[in-house]
XYZ file of C-alpha atoms in Angstrom:
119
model
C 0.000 0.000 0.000
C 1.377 3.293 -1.096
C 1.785 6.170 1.492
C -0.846 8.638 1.127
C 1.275 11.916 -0.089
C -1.496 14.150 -1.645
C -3.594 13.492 1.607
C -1.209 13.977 4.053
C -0.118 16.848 2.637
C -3.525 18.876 2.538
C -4.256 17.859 6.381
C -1.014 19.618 7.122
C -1.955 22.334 4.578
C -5.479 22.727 6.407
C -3.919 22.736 9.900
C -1.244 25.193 8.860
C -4.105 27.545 7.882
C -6.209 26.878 11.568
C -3.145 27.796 13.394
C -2.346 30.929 11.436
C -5.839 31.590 11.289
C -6.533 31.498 14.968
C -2.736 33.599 15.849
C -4.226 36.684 13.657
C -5.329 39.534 14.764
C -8.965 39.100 15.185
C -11.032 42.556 13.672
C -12.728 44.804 16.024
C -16.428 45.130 16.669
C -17.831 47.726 15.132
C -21.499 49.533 16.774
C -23.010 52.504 15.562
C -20.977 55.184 17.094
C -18.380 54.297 14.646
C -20.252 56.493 11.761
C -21.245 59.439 13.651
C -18.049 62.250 12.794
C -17.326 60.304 8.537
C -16.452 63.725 8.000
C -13.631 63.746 9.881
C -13.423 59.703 10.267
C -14.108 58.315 7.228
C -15.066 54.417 7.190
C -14.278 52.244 4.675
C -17.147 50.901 2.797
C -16.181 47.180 3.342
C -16.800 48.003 7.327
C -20.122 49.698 7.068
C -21.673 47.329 4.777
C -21.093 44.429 7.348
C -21.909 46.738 9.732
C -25.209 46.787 7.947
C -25.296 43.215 6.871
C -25.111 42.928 10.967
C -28.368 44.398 12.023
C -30.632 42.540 9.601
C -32.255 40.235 12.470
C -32.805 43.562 14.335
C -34.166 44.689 11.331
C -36.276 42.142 10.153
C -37.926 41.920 13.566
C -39.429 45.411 13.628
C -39.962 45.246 10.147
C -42.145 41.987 11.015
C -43.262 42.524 14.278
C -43.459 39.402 16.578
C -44.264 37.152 13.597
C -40.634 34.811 14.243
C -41.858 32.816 11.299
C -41.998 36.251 8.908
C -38.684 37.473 10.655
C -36.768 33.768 9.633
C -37.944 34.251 6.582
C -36.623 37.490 6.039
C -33.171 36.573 7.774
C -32.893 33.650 5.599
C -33.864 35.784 2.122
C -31.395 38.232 3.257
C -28.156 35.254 3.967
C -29.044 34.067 0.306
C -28.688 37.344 -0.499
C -25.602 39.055 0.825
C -23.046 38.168 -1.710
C -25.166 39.447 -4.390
C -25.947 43.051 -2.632
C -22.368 43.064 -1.288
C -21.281 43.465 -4.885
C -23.903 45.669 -5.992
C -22.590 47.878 -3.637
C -19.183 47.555 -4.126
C -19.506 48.496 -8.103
C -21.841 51.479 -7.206
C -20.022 53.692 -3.803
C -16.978 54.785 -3.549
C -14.275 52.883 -1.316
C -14.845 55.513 1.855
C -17.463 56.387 3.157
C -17.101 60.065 3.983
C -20.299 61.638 4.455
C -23.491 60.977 6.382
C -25.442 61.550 2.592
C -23.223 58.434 1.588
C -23.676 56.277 4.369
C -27.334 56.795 4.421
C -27.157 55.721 0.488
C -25.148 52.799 1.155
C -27.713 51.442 4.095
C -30.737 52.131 2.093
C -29.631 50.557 -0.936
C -28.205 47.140 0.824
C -31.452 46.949 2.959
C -33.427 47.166 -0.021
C -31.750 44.699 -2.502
C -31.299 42.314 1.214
C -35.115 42.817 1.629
C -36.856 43.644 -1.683
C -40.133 43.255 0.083
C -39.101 46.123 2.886
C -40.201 48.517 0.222
């Protein structure tokens, strides 16, 4: 029996990646007070859309009320649809966010292609 090579050597690959994974520096949580001065703090468009992305359950519940059933839904439609808005989003705003105007464009257009029915 021949010595498995090929496997061997993607385990180690794979656990090579874990470790390095777990020794990086993990990103900071982000909350709302973060975009309150983009004049003068600009964010970068990558951290407010999954700062967005973030509050959908929040989102979805108000927008549903107490209905869990409607608010799954919702979260679920939204998951399916976060790669898709993500670059929609990307192609159409510039890289920093600088300006409340922008940020309020940003929001509004990623809750409304994550939630076509929040219309």
């Amino acid at each position: 029996m021949k010595f498995p090579i090929v496997t061997v050597t993607l385990v180690l690959a794979a656990l090579l990646f874990v470790l390095w994974d777990q020794t990086r520096e993990q990103p900071q949580t982000v909350d709302a007070s973060r975009f309150t001065n983009l004049a003068s703090n600009p964010a970068k468009l990558s951290t407010t859309v999954d700062w967005v992305i973030t509050q959908v359950p929040a989102l979805c519940g108000q927008a549903n009320g107490k209905a869990e059933g409607d608010k799954a839904r919702c979260v679920k439609q939204a998951e399916a649809r976060t790669s898709t808005c993500r670059r929609g989003v990307y192609d159409r705003f510039p890289s920093i966010v600088a300006s409340d105007a922008v940020f309020r464009d940003v929001s509004i257009t990623l809750i409304n292609c994550l939630d076509p029915t929040s219309k």
